[in-house]
Amino acid sequence: MFFRLLMESFRRQRRRKTLAGLAILLGTTAVTAMLALATTIGDRIHKELAVYGANIVAYPVADLLDVKVGGVDVKPASGGTYLKESDLKKLRGIFWANNITGVSPELPIRVLGATSTGTIVDAAGIGLWFEHDLSNGGSPLRTGAVALHSWWKLDGAWPNEAATTDDSAEAALGKAMASRLGLKAGDVIQTAAQTAAKNQSTSRAFMLRVTGIVSTGDTTDDQVFLPLNAAQKIAGTPDVVKRVEVSARTKPEDAFARKDPDSLSPQLREIWYCRPYANSIAYQIREAIPGAGAEQVRRVEQSEGNVLKRISGLMWLVCAAALLAAGFAVSAAMATAILERQGEIGLMRSLGASRATIALLFYAETGLLAIFAGGLGYLAGSGLAAWLGARIFSGEGATTLGTVLNPVLFPVVVTIALAVAIAGSTPSIRRALKMDPSAILRADV
Amino acid sequence: MSGRLSMGAMLRRSLVHRRARSLSALLAMTVSAAVATALLTLYADLDAKLHHEFRSFGANIVVTAASADNGKGLPADALKVVENAAGTNAVAAEFGYAVATTDRGTPVVVAGTDFDAARRLNAWWQVDSWPAPTDANAALLGQRAANFIADERTVQLTFADKPLTLHGAGRLRTGGDEDSRIYMPMAAFTAWTSAQPSVIEVQVSGGAAQVEAAINRLKKQLPQAKVEPVRQLVEGESRIVDKTHALMYGAVVLIALTVAVSVLATLSASVLERRRDFALMKALGGSQAHLMGMFLLEALVLALAGVAVGFLVGSAAAWTISRINFHTASLPRLSVLPMVFLLNVLIATLAALFPVRVLRRLEPAALLKGD
């Protein structure tokens, strides 16, 4: 009998059920979409913030002081100490390896030579990875300077490190330098490469083919951009890098992050170590690469944390506002839906149904509606969030069902829908049950 | 008004007698108005608030002396000119650079600056203790530079055979080039090295368009200097602000739609359940238009009351959200009121007109006799 009543109620009162269901459906859609966006906003904004460049930098700790003004080395240090390029793959093995999204080593050198028209070239050069596969046995991370400097504008092609041979390599020129020397893509610079062997270095001819012109917007516009292996050949220093820029996904710094790990108790130190703070990742880089100092780039890291906190905070607060508004609207809709069925309640009471049975019937109806409409709303909201996310933050990886549907949200959303619908209908059910059935039936409200 | 009910009286009775229903409809209209007000107020303030946050990235324009007149530096009044041209909200700090030698014989870049301006501009500098403005010979030591100095308290430097002793106030940590430098007050720097400031870093608040405009103004005022944007900052800021803006826009539309449909459901249900009244009025000779007008008026009164209460609630919500998240308040904006009003009236009208098809089909006699 109970189930027949329940089923008939859904079959016969389609309009009322549709309206209440629609309210729940839209409410859960909005809440799911907002929650799905709010939970992913951190990663998305972090990706956007990557335009500011590396947030951690590693350098040889025993090195001499940089004498740089405005990005130009005033007194290029001769010699000094270096990091090993072959050590960089160890970055793929640290605890937070998966949070490292970009690695860009640098080797500044001096390029001396002449163009094919005989103009003397004496310029700063920098050896970089452009597109390099960094792998430590597992799947490689394709990374390099291009990914970490998204504001560099290239006309032509980036040099290919695989094209470097013993006597030639590809190179790109900074815009200022190219216009000063009148060079363009396809031109050639003759320079010399050093071979260090047993205390004496011999030099041999080395040819650079220009593949592109780079505009960086700062002083590095007056540079030659070389593949790292070519720069090492020219300088005669195999397997070395001077500085490594690292871009990592981090957790914004809090008071705990600023603690010195060596002053913490072993348990706290473990916790500190296992949180993706910029400081912990820098610490792990220092551990992994022999002779390296690593430091967070405070300008990027601190400000990013700030912006990230504000934008995700805003999303969460708007999300809470959405939840509140949807809750109110759904309860109002549910209250009305019950209120207009007072007559029915009066009839059932006068036919001998107990209050508990009637309340159960109505709660069962409400519950079914909430679960069904809430489930649909979860699907619609997930789809909507994926669509909105893809529209606003373009250039993401392929969207699969796994990335669209967040399984954690499902119970959350359905529980919320259930709670709100039941809370909304409770006052109306209680009021209707309290009234005298004969009064309700006669008044025929 | 003898014997006839006036519209006003009917309206009053309808609202008062069905108090529960009127209240739930009023609540719905208030929620919709409050949500619209809160989101529109936040949305209107969003750009200014976000640009404010991006100030923590520091300078987005760099003015340097043109390389042609090497070593001469910028004109003496350059900082004043820059501050005037960049606008009231801008922060500017000047820097002069020289290469000196430490007591251990290591070459080091020494930078002259105004500590106060540098501090305002570079919020990310981590400094043990900022030197007092009265201390004319204070120095901040970059953490890497500090390793090449024997005595961090009394720092002895030599520039072109001219010795100078500075009080080290503390270390400076940035993770950038600053780590390898020593910072000192501008006046002492100029007196010691006789070099003028060569770089002015400027922070202009706003998006790419404002920065572009400020650069043009600066170029006009300082034709001899090189004025360049810090490209990654300007581009990144515009991109992120635009995306957040779009995201908020999506959220506003989504929430407004949800609330609107729920309100529609509530209101139209309350219209529909009064089929009996409707039938009675029709039987007594009321015209269709007359009765629709009646419902419409009722819905509009509720909508209006909803706007009045909702605007207050929504403004308070927007204020709270801004306060919590951005630590600055969003003041109530009267300019969002027409939009909120329009939205609520639209919902109310739809809610009153939505059931009209159902009502028109009603046969008064059948309904009055019993379903």
JSON list of C-alpha atoms in Angstrom, two decimals, chain A residues 71-267:
[
{"chain": "A", "resi": 71, "resn": "GLY", "atom": "CA", "xyz": [70.63, 41.17, -15.89]},
{"chain": "A", "resi": 72, "resn": "VAL", "atom": "CA", "xyz": [74.04, 41.94, -17.46]},
{"chain": "A", "resi": 73, "resn": "ASP", "atom": "CA", "xyz": [77.14, 40.38, -16.02]},
{"chain": "A", "resi": 74, "resn": "VAL", "atom": "CA", "xyz": [79.46, 43.28, -15.32]},
{"chain": "A", "resi": 75, "resn": "LYS", "atom": "CA", "xyz": [82.42, 41.07, -14.49]},
{"chain": "A", "resi": 76, "resn": "PRO", "atom": "CA", "xyz": [81.86, 37.67, -16.02]},
{"chain": "A", "resi": 77, "resn": "ALA", "atom": "CA", "xyz": [83.37, 35.28, -13.56]},
{"chain": "A", "resi": 78, "resn": "SER", "atom": "CA", "xyz": [86.01, 33.12, -15.14]},
{"chain": "A", "resi": 79, "resn": "GLY", "atom": "CA", "xyz": [85.97, 29.64, -13.79]},
{"chain": "A", "resi": 80, "resn": "GLY", "atom": "CA", "xyz": [83.96, 29.33, -10.66]},
{"chain": "A", "resi": 81, "resn": "THR", "atom": "CA", "xyz": [82.10, 26.20, -9.78]},
{"chain": "A", "resi": 82, "resn": "TYR", "atom": "CA", "xyz": [79.34, 24.46, -11.63]},
{"chain": "A", "resi": 83, "resn": "LEU", "atom": "CA", "xyz": [76.56, 21.95, -11.21]},
{"chain": "A", "resi": 84, "resn": "LYS", "atom": "CA", "xyz": [76.57, 18.80, -13.27]},
{"chain": "A", "resi": 85, "resn": "GLU", "atom": "CA", "xyz": [74.01, 18.52, -16.02]},
{"chain": "A", "resi": 86, "resn": "SER", "atom": "CA", "xyz": [73.96, 14.76, -15.51]},
{"chain": "A", "resi": 87, "resn": "ASP", "atom": "CA", "xyz": [72.81, 15.32, -11.91]},
{"chain": "A", "resi": 88, "resn": "LEU", "atom": "CA", "xyz": [69.64, 17.09, -12.98]},
{"chain": "A", "resi": 89, "resn": "LYS", "atom": "CA", "xyz": [67.80, 13.87, -13.69]},
{"chain": "A", "resi": 90, "resn": "LYS", "atom": "CA", "xyz": [67.87, 13.27, -9.94]},
{"chain": "A", "resi": 91, "resn": "LEU", "atom": "CA", "xyz": [65.20, 15.95, -9.71]},
{"chain": "A", "resi": 92, "resn": "ARG", "atom": "CA", "xyz": [62.84, 13.30, -11.08]},
{"chain": "A", "resi": 93, "resn": "GLY", "atom": "CA", "xyz": [63.54, 11.15, -8.07]},
{"chain": "A", "resi": 94, "resn": "ILE", "atom": "CA", "xyz": [62.86, 13.51, -5.15]},
{"chain": "A", "resi": 95, "resn": "PHE", "atom": "CA", "xyz": [59.80, 13.15, -2.92]},
{"chain": "A", "resi": 96, "resn": "TRP", "atom": "CA", "xyz": [57.83, 15.88, -4.71]},
{"chain": "A", "resi": 97, "resn": "ALA", "atom": "CA", "xyz": [59.15, 14.96, -8.18]},
{"chain": "A", "resi": 98, "resn": "ASN", "atom": "CA", "xyz": [55.65, 14.95, -9.62]},
{"chain": "A", "resi": 99, "resn": "ASN", "atom": "CA", "xyz": [55.15, 18.55, -8.54]},
{"chain": "A", "resi": 100, "resn": "ILE", "atom": "CA", "xyz": [58.11, 19.70, -10.59]},
{"chain": "A", "resi": 101, "resn": "THR", "atom": "CA", "xyz": [56.59, 20.94, -13.82]},
{"chain": "A", "resi": 102, "resn": "GLY", "atom": "CA", "xyz": [59.59, 22.58, -15.42]},
{"chain": "A", "resi": 103, "resn": "VAL", "atom": "CA", "xyz": [63.40, 22.49, -15.27]},
{"chain": "A", "resi": 104, "resn": "SER", "atom": "CA", "xyz": [65.60, 24.91, -17.16]},
{"chain": "A", "resi": 105, "resn": "PRO", "atom": "CA", "xyz": [69.40, 24.83, -16.71]},
{"chain": "A", "resi": 106, "resn": "GLU", "atom": "CA", "xyz": [71.55, 27.72, -17.89]},
{"chain": "A", "resi": 107, "resn": "LEU", "atom": "CA", "xyz": [75.18, 28.08, -18.85]},
{"chain": "A", "resi": 108, "resn": "PRO", "atom": "CA", "xyz": [76.29, 31.64, -19.68]},
{"chain": "A", "resi": 109, "resn": "ILE", "atom": "CA", "xyz": [79.23, 31.84, -22.06]},
{"chain": "A", "resi": 110, "resn": "ARG", "atom": "CA", "xyz": [80.98, 34.39, -24.26]},
{"chain": "A", "resi": 111, "resn": "VAL", "atom": "CA", "xyz": [80.51, 34.05, -28.01]},
{"chain": "A", "resi": 112, "resn": "LEU", "atom": "CA", "xyz": [83.42, 35.49, -29.98]},
{"chain": "A", "resi": 113, "resn": "GLY", "atom": "CA", "xyz": [83.56, 35.26, -33.75]},
{"chain": "A", "resi": 114, "resn": "ALA", "atom": "CA", "xyz": [82.43, 36.85, -36.96]},
{"chain": "A", "resi": 115, "resn": "THR", "atom": "CA", "xyz": [79.44, 36.81, -39.27]},
{"chain": "A", "resi": 116, "resn": "SER", "atom": "CA", "xyz": [79.76, 35.70, -42.87]},
{"chain": "A", "resi": 117, "resn": "THR", "atom": "CA", "xyz": [80.02, 39.39, -43.91]},
{"chain": "A", "resi": 118, "resn": "GLY", "atom": "CA", "xyz": [82.97, 39.83, -41.61]},
{"chain": "A", "resi": 119, "resn": "THR", "atom": "CA", "xyz": [81.29, 41.79, -38.78]},
{"chain": "A", "resi": 120, "resn": "ILE", "atom": "CA", "xyz": [82.95, 41.02, -35.45]},
{"chain": "A", "resi": 121, "resn": "VAL", "atom": "CA", "xyz": [80.68, 39.26, -32.97]},
{"chain": "A", "resi": 122, "resn": "ASP", "atom": "CA", "xyz": [81.40, 39.64, -29.25]},
{"chain": "A", "resi": 123, "resn": "ALA", "atom": "CA", "xyz": [78.27, 38.84, -27.35]},
{"chain": "A", "resi": 124, "resn": "ALA", "atom": "CA", "xyz": [76.92, 37.13, -24.30]},
{"chain": "A", "resi": 125, "resn": "GLY", "atom": "CA", "xyz": [75.57, 33.68, -24.99]},
{"chain": "A", "resi": 126, "resn": "ILE", "atom": "CA", "xyz": [73.48, 31.38, -22.91]},
{"chain": "A", "resi": 127, "resn": "GLY", "atom": "CA", "xyz": [73.17, 27.64, -23.18]},
{"chain": "A", "resi": 128, "resn": "LEU", "atom": "CA", "xyz": [69.67, 26.31, -22.52]},
{"chain": "A", "resi": 129, "resn": "TRP", "atom": "CA", "xyz": [67.42, 23.37, -22.95]},
{"chain": "A", "resi": 130, "resn": "PHE", "atom": "CA", "xyz": [64.70, 24.27, -25.36]},
{"chain": "A", "resi": 131, "resn": "GLU", "atom": "CA", "xyz": [62.81, 21.00, -25.55]},
{"chain": "A", "resi": 132, "resn": "HIS", "atom": "CA", "xyz": [64.62, 18.41, -23.56]},
{"chain": "A", "resi": 133, "resn": "ASP", "atom": "CA", "xyz": [63.45, 15.06, -22.27]},
{"chain": "A", "resi": 134, "resn": "LEU", "atom": "CA", "xyz": [64.43, 14.83, -18.62]},
{"chain": "A", "resi": 135, "resn": "SER", "atom": "CA", "xyz": [64.08, 11.26, -17.46]},
{"chain": "A", "resi": 136, "resn": "ASN", "atom": "CA", "xyz": [65.29, 9.19, -14.56]},
{"chain": "A", "resi": 137, "resn": "GLY", "atom": "CA", "xyz": [64.27, 5.85, -15.94]},
{"chain": "A", "resi": 138, "resn": "GLY", "atom": "CA", "xyz": [60.54, 6.58, -15.82]},
{"chain": "A", "resi": 139, "resn": "SER", "atom": "CA", "xyz": [58.48, 8.55, -18.30]},
{"chain": "A", "resi": 140, "resn": "PRO", "atom": "CA", "xyz": [60.37, 11.68, -19.37]},
{"chain": "A", "resi": 141, "resn": "LEU", "atom": "CA", "xyz": [59.41, 15.24, -18.55]},
{"chain": "A", "resi": 142, "resn": "ARG", "atom": "CA", "xyz": [59.62, 17.36, -21.69]},
{"chain": "A", "resi": 143, "resn": "THR", "atom": "CA", "xyz": [60.81, 20.69, -20.46]},
{"chain": "A", "resi": 144, "resn": "GLY", "atom": "CA", "xyz": [63.16, 23.59, -20.99]},
{"chain": "A", "resi": 145, "resn": "ALA", "atom": "CA", "xyz": [63.54, 27.35, -21.11]},
{"chain": "A", "resi": 146, "resn": "VAL", "atom": "CA", "xyz": [60.71, 27.86, -23.60]},
{"chain": "A", "resi": 147, "resn": "ALA", "atom": "CA", "xyz": [58.11, 26.43, -21.24]},
{"chain": "A", "resi": 148, "resn": "LEU", "atom": "CA", "xyz": [59.40, 28.49, -18.32]},
{"chain": "A", "resi": 149, "resn": "HIS", "atom": "CA", "xyz": [59.54, 31.77, -20.24]},
{"chain": "A", "resi": 150, "resn": "SER", "atom": "CA", "xyz": [56.17, 31.96, -21.90]},
{"chain": "A", "resi": 151, "resn": "TRP", "atom": "CA", "xyz": [56.63, 35.67, -22.56]},
{"chain": "A", "resi": 152, "resn": "TRP", "atom": "CA", "xyz": [59.52, 35.04, -24.99]},
{"chain": "A", "resi": 153, "resn": "LYS", "atom": "CA", "xyz": [58.32, 35.68, -28.52]},
{"chain": "A", "resi": 154, "resn": "LEU", "atom": "CA", "xyz": [60.03, 33.71, -31.25]},
{"chain": "A", "resi": 155, "resn": "ASP", "atom": "CA", "xyz": [60.23, 34.47, -34.94]},
{"chain": "A", "resi": 156, "resn": "GLY", "atom": "CA", "xyz": [61.45, 31.31, -36.65]},
{"chain": "A", "resi": 157, "resn": "ALA", "atom": "CA", "xyz": [62.32, 28.07, -34.90]},
{"chain": "A", "resi": 158, "resn": "TRP", "atom": "CA", "xyz": [64.01, 27.17, -31.62]},
{"chain": "A", "resi": 159, "resn": "PRO", "atom": "CA", "xyz": [67.44, 25.54, -32.03]},
{"chain": "A", "resi": 160, "resn": "ASN", "atom": "CA", "xyz": [67.38, 21.78, -31.96]},
{"chain": "A", "resi": 161, "resn": "GLU", "atom": "CA", "xyz": [69.87, 20.28, -29.54]},
{"chain": "A", "resi": 162, "resn": "ALA", "atom": "CA", "xyz": [70.04, 17.08, -31.55]},
{"chain": "A", "resi": 163, "resn": "ALA", "atom": "CA", "xyz": [71.51, 19.09, -34.44]},
{"chain": "A", "resi": 164, "resn": "THR", "atom": "CA", "xyz": [74.64, 19.93, -32.43]},
{"chain": "A", "resi": 165, "resn": "THR", "atom": "CA", "xyz": [77.75, 18.27, -33.85]},
{"chain": "A", "resi": 166, "resn": "ASP", "atom": "CA", "xyz": [81.42, 18.64, -33.06]},
{"chain": "A", "resi": 167, "resn": "ASP", "atom": "CA", "xyz": [81.81, 21.67, -35.32]},
{"chain": "A", "resi": 168, "resn": "SER", "atom": "CA", "xyz": [78.38, 23.21, -35.69]},
{"chain": "A", "resi": 169, "resn": "ALA", "atom": "CA", "xyz": [75.13, 23.91, -33.86]},
{"chain": "A", "resi": 170, "resn": "GLU", "atom": "CA", "xyz": [71.90, 25.78, -34.24]},
{"chain": "A", "resi": 171, "resn": "ALA", "atom": "CA", "xyz": [71.25, 29.02, -32.34]},
{"chain": "A", "resi": 172, "resn": "ALA", "atom": "CA", "xyz": [68.65, 31.74, -31.88]},
{"chain": "A", "resi": 173, "resn": "LEU", "atom": "CA", "xyz": [69.51, 35.41, -31.54]},
{"chain": "A", "resi": 174, "resn": "GLY", "atom": "CA", "xyz": [68.07, 38.05, -29.24]},
{"chain": "A", "resi": 175, "resn": "LYS", "atom": "CA", "xyz": [66.21, 40.73, -31.15]},
{"chain": "A", "resi": 176, "resn": "ALA", "atom": "CA", "xyz": [68.49, 43.61, -30.14]},
{"chain": "A", "resi": 177, "resn": "MET", "atom": "CA", "xyz": [71.58, 41.67, -31.11]},
{"chain": "A", "resi": 178, "resn": "ALA", "atom": "CA", "xyz": [70.13, 40.54, -34.43]},
{"chain": "A", "resi": 179, "resn": "SER", "atom": "CA", "xyz": [69.26, 44.07, -35.45]},
{"chain": "A", "resi": 180, "resn": "ARG", "atom": "CA", "xyz": [72.62, 45.41, -34.26]},
{"chain": "A", "resi": 181, "resn": "LEU", "atom": "CA", "xyz": [74.51, 42.89, -36.38]},
{"chain": "A", "resi": 182, "resn": "GLY", "atom": "CA", "xyz": [71.98, 42.78, -39.20]},
{"chain": "A", "resi": 183, "resn": "LEU", "atom": "CA", "xyz": [71.49, 39.04, -38.88]},
{"chain": "A", "resi": 184, "resn": "LYS", "atom": "CA", "xyz": [68.40, 37.02, -39.67]},
{"chain": "A", "resi": 185, "resn": "ALA", "atom": "CA", "xyz": [67.30, 33.41, -39.62]},
{"chain": "A", "resi": 186, "resn": "GLY", "atom": "CA", "xyz": [69.41, 31.31, -41.96]},
{"chain": "A", "resi": 187, "resn": "ASP", "atom": "CA", "xyz": [72.61, 33.34, -41.41]},
{"chain": "A", "resi": 188, "resn": "VAL", "atom": "CA", "xyz": [75.76, 31.85, -39.97]},
{"chain": "A", "resi": 189, "resn": "ILE", "atom": "CA", "xyz": [78.16, 32.94, -37.21]},
{"chain": "A", "resi": 190, "resn": "GLN", "atom": "CA", "xyz": [81.70, 31.54, -37.20]},
{"chain": "A", "resi": 191, "resn": "THR", "atom": "CA", "xyz": [83.07, 31.06, -33.72]},
{"chain": "A", "resi": 192, "resn": "ALA", "atom": "CA", "xyz": [85.44, 28.75, -31.95]},
{"chain": "A", "resi": 193, "resn": "ALA", "atom": "CA", "xyz": [85.01, 25.84, -29.60]},
{"chain": "A", "resi": 194, "resn": "GLN", "atom": "CA", "xyz": [87.51, 24.94, -26.88]},
{"chain": "A", "resi": 195, "resn": "THR", "atom": "CA", "xyz": [88.70, 21.51, -26.13]},
{"chain": "A", "resi": 196, "resn": "ALA", "atom": "CA", "xyz": [90.25, 21.21, -22.74]},
{"chain": "A", "resi": 197, "resn": "ALA", "atom": "CA", "xyz": [92.77, 18.42, -22.67]},
{"chain": "A", "resi": 198, "resn": "LYS", "atom": "CA", "xyz": [95.55, 17.99, -20.17]},
{"chain": "A", "resi": 199, "resn": "ASN", "atom": "CA", "xyz": [96.07, 21.54, -18.94]},
{"chain": "A", "resi": 200, "resn": "GLN", "atom": "CA", "xyz": [95.98, 23.11, -22.36]},
{"chain": "A", "resi": 201, "resn": "SER", "atom": "CA", "xyz": [93.01, 24.01, -24.40]},
{"chain": "A", "resi": 202, "resn": "THR", "atom": "CA", "xyz": [93.00, 23.91, -28.12]},
{"chain": "A", "resi": 203, "resn": "SER", "atom": "CA", "xyz": [90.41, 25.76, -30.12]},
{"chain": "A", "resi": 204, "resn": "ARG", "atom": "CA", "xyz": [88.74, 24.73, -33.33]},
{"chain": "A", "resi": 205, "resn": "ALA", "atom": "CA", "xyz": [86.27, 26.38, -35.68]},
{"chain": "A", "resi": 206, "resn": "PHE", "atom": "CA", "xyz": [82.63, 26.11, -34.70]},
{"chain": "A", "resi": 207, "resn": "MET", "atom": "CA", "xyz": [79.69, 27.27, -36.80]},
{"chain": "A", "resi": 208, "resn": "LEU", "atom": "CA", "xyz": [76.35, 28.57, -35.47]},
{"chain": "A", "resi": 209, "resn": "ARG", "atom": "CA", "xyz": [73.35, 28.51, -37.81]},
{"chain": "A", "resi": 210, "resn": "VAL", "atom": "CA", "xyz": [70.68, 31.06, -36.83]},
{"chain": "A", "resi": 211, "resn": "THR", "atom": "CA", "xyz": [67.25, 29.45, -36.76]},
{"chain": "A", "resi": 212, "resn": "GLY", "atom": "CA", "xyz": [65.17, 32.17, -35.12]},
{"chain": "A", "resi": 213, "resn": "ILE", "atom": "CA", "xyz": [65.02, 35.64, -33.56]},
{"chain": "A", "resi": 214, "resn": "VAL", "atom": "CA", "xyz": [63.81, 35.90, -29.96]},
{"chain": "A", "resi": 215, "resn": "SER", "atom": "CA", "xyz": [62.25, 38.91, -28.28]},
{"chain": "A", "resi": 216, "resn": "THR", "atom": "CA", "xyz": [62.36, 38.70, -24.50]},
{"chain": "A", "resi": 217, "resn": "GLY", "atom": "CA", "xyz": [61.54, 42.28, -23.54]},
{"chain": "A", "resi": 218, "resn": "ASP", "atom": "CA", "xyz": [64.53, 42.64, -21.20]},
{"chain": "A", "resi": 219, "resn": "THR", "atom": "CA", "xyz": [68.32, 42.76, -21.33]},
{"chain": "A", "resi": 220, "resn": "THR", "atom": "CA", "xyz": [68.60, 39.17, -22.50]},
{"chain": "A", "resi": 221, "resn": "ASP", "atom": "CA", "xyz": [67.50, 40.51, -25.90]},
{"chain": "A", "resi": 222, "resn": "ASP", "atom": "CA", "xyz": [71.19, 41.12, -26.53]},
{"chain": "A", "resi": 223, "resn": "GLN", "atom": "CA", "xyz": [72.22, 37.46, -26.33]},
{"chain": "A", "resi": 224, "resn": "VAL", "atom": "CA", "xyz": [72.79, 34.33, -28.33]},
{"chain": "A", "resi": 225, "resn": "PHE", "atom": "CA", "xyz": [70.51, 31.48, -27.28]},
{"chain": "A", "resi": 226, "resn": "LEU", "atom": "CA", "xyz": [72.26, 28.16, -27.75]},
{"chain": "A", "resi": 227, "resn": "PRO", "atom": "CA", "xyz": [71.44, 24.57, -26.98]},
{"chain": "A", "resi": 228, "resn": "LEU", "atom": "CA", "xyz": [73.15, 23.66, -23.71]},
{"chain": "A", "resi": 229, "resn": "ASN", "atom": "CA", "xyz": [75.35, 21.02, -25.34]},
{"chain": "A", "resi": 230, "resn": "ALA", "atom": "CA", "xyz": [76.61, 23.58, -27.89]},
{"chain": "A", "resi": 231, "resn": "ALA", "atom": "CA", "xyz": [77.40, 26.10, -25.14]},
{"chain": "A", "resi": 232, "resn": "GLN", "atom": "CA", "xyz": [79.35, 23.43, -23.26]},
{"chain": "A", "resi": 233, "resn": "LYS", "atom": "CA", "xyz": [81.34, 22.69, -26.42]},
{"chain": "A", "resi": 234, "resn": "ILE", "atom": "CA", "xyz": [82.16, 26.36, -27.07]},
{"chain": "A", "resi": 235, "resn": "ALA", "atom": "CA", "xyz": [83.25, 26.89, -23.47]},
{"chain": "A", "resi": 236, "resn": "GLY", "atom": "CA", "xyz": [85.08, 23.58, -23.41]},
{"chain": "A", "resi": 237, "resn": "THR", "atom": "CA", "xyz": [83.33, 22.55, -20.21]},
{"chain": "A", "resi": 238, "resn": "PRO", "atom": "CA", "xyz": [81.33, 19.38, -20.77]},
{"chain": "A", "resi": 239, "resn": "ASP", "atom": "CA", "xyz": [78.40, 18.42, -18.52]},
{"chain": "A", "resi": 240, "resn": "VAL", "atom": "CA", "xyz": [78.21, 21.70, -16.57]},
{"chain": "A", "resi": 241, "resn": "VAL", "atom": "CA", "xyz": [75.47, 24.21, -15.84]},
{"chain": "A", "resi": 242, "resn": "LYS", "atom": "CA", "xyz": [75.69, 27.43, -13.85]},
{"chain": "A", "resi": 243, "resn": "ARG", "atom": "CA", "xyz": [72.13, 27.82, -12.65]},
{"chain": "A", "resi": 244, "resn": "VAL", "atom": "CA", "xyz": [68.93, 25.81, -12.79]},
{"chain": "A", "resi": 245, "resn": "GLU", "atom": "CA", "xyz": [65.47, 27.29, -12.80]},
{"chain": "A", "resi": 246, "resn": "VAL", "atom": "CA", "xyz": [62.75, 25.01, -11.49]},
{"chain": "A", "resi": 247, "resn": "SER", "atom": "CA", "xyz": [59.02, 25.52, -11.72]},
{"chain": "A", "resi": 248, "resn": "ALA", "atom": "CA", "xyz": [57.12, 23.54, -9.11]},
{"chain": "A", "resi": 249, "resn": "ARG", "atom": "CA", "xyz": [53.54, 23.28, -7.95]},
{"chain": "A", "resi": 250, "resn": "THR", "atom": "CA", "xyz": [53.66, 24.39, -4.35]},
{"chain": "A", "resi": 251, "resn": "LYS", "atom": "CA", "xyz": [51.43, 24.97, -1.38]},
{"chain": "A", "resi": 252, "resn": "PRO", "atom": "CA", "xyz": [51.32, 28.64, -0.34]},
{"chain": "A", "resi": 253, "resn": "GLU", "atom": "CA", "xyz": [53.72, 29.37, 2.49]},
{"chain": "A", "resi": 254, "resn": "ASP", "atom": "CA", "xyz": [52.42, 29.47, 6.04]},
{"chain": "A", "resi": 255, "resn": "ALA", "atom": "CA", "xyz": [54.12, 29.88, 9.41]},
{"chain": "A", "resi": 256, "resn": "PHE", "atom": "CA", "xyz": [55.08, 26.19, 9.53]},
{"chain": "A", "resi": 257, "resn": "ALA", "atom": "CA", "xyz": [56.72, 26.40, 6.10]},
{"chain": "A", "resi": 258, "resn": "ARG", "atom": "CA", "xyz": [59.13, 29.07, 7.34]},
{"chain": "A", "resi": 259, "resn": "LYS", "atom": "CA", "xyz": [60.52, 26.82, 10.08]},
{"chain": "A", "resi": 260, "resn": "ASP", "atom": "CA", "xyz": [64.06, 25.56, 9.74]},
{"chain": "A", "resi": 261, "resn": "PRO", "atom": "CA", "xyz": [63.65, 21.78, 9.22]},
{"chain": "A", "resi": 262, "resn": "ASP", "atom": "CA", "xyz": [66.88, 21.01, 11.05]},
{"chain": "A", "resi": 263, "resn": "SER", "atom": "CA", "xyz": [65.53, 22.61, 14.22]},
{"chain": "A", "resi": 264, "resn": "LEU", "atom": "CA", "xyz": [62.33, 20.54, 14.22]},
{"chain": "A", "resi": 265, "resn": "SER", "atom": "CA", "xyz": [61.68, 17.28, 16.03]},
{"chain": "A", "resi": 266, "resn": "PRO", "atom": "CA", "xyz": [61.92, 14.19, 13.78]},
{"chain": "A", "resi": 267, "resn": "GLN", "atom": "CA", "xyz": [58.12, 13.83, 13.54]}
]
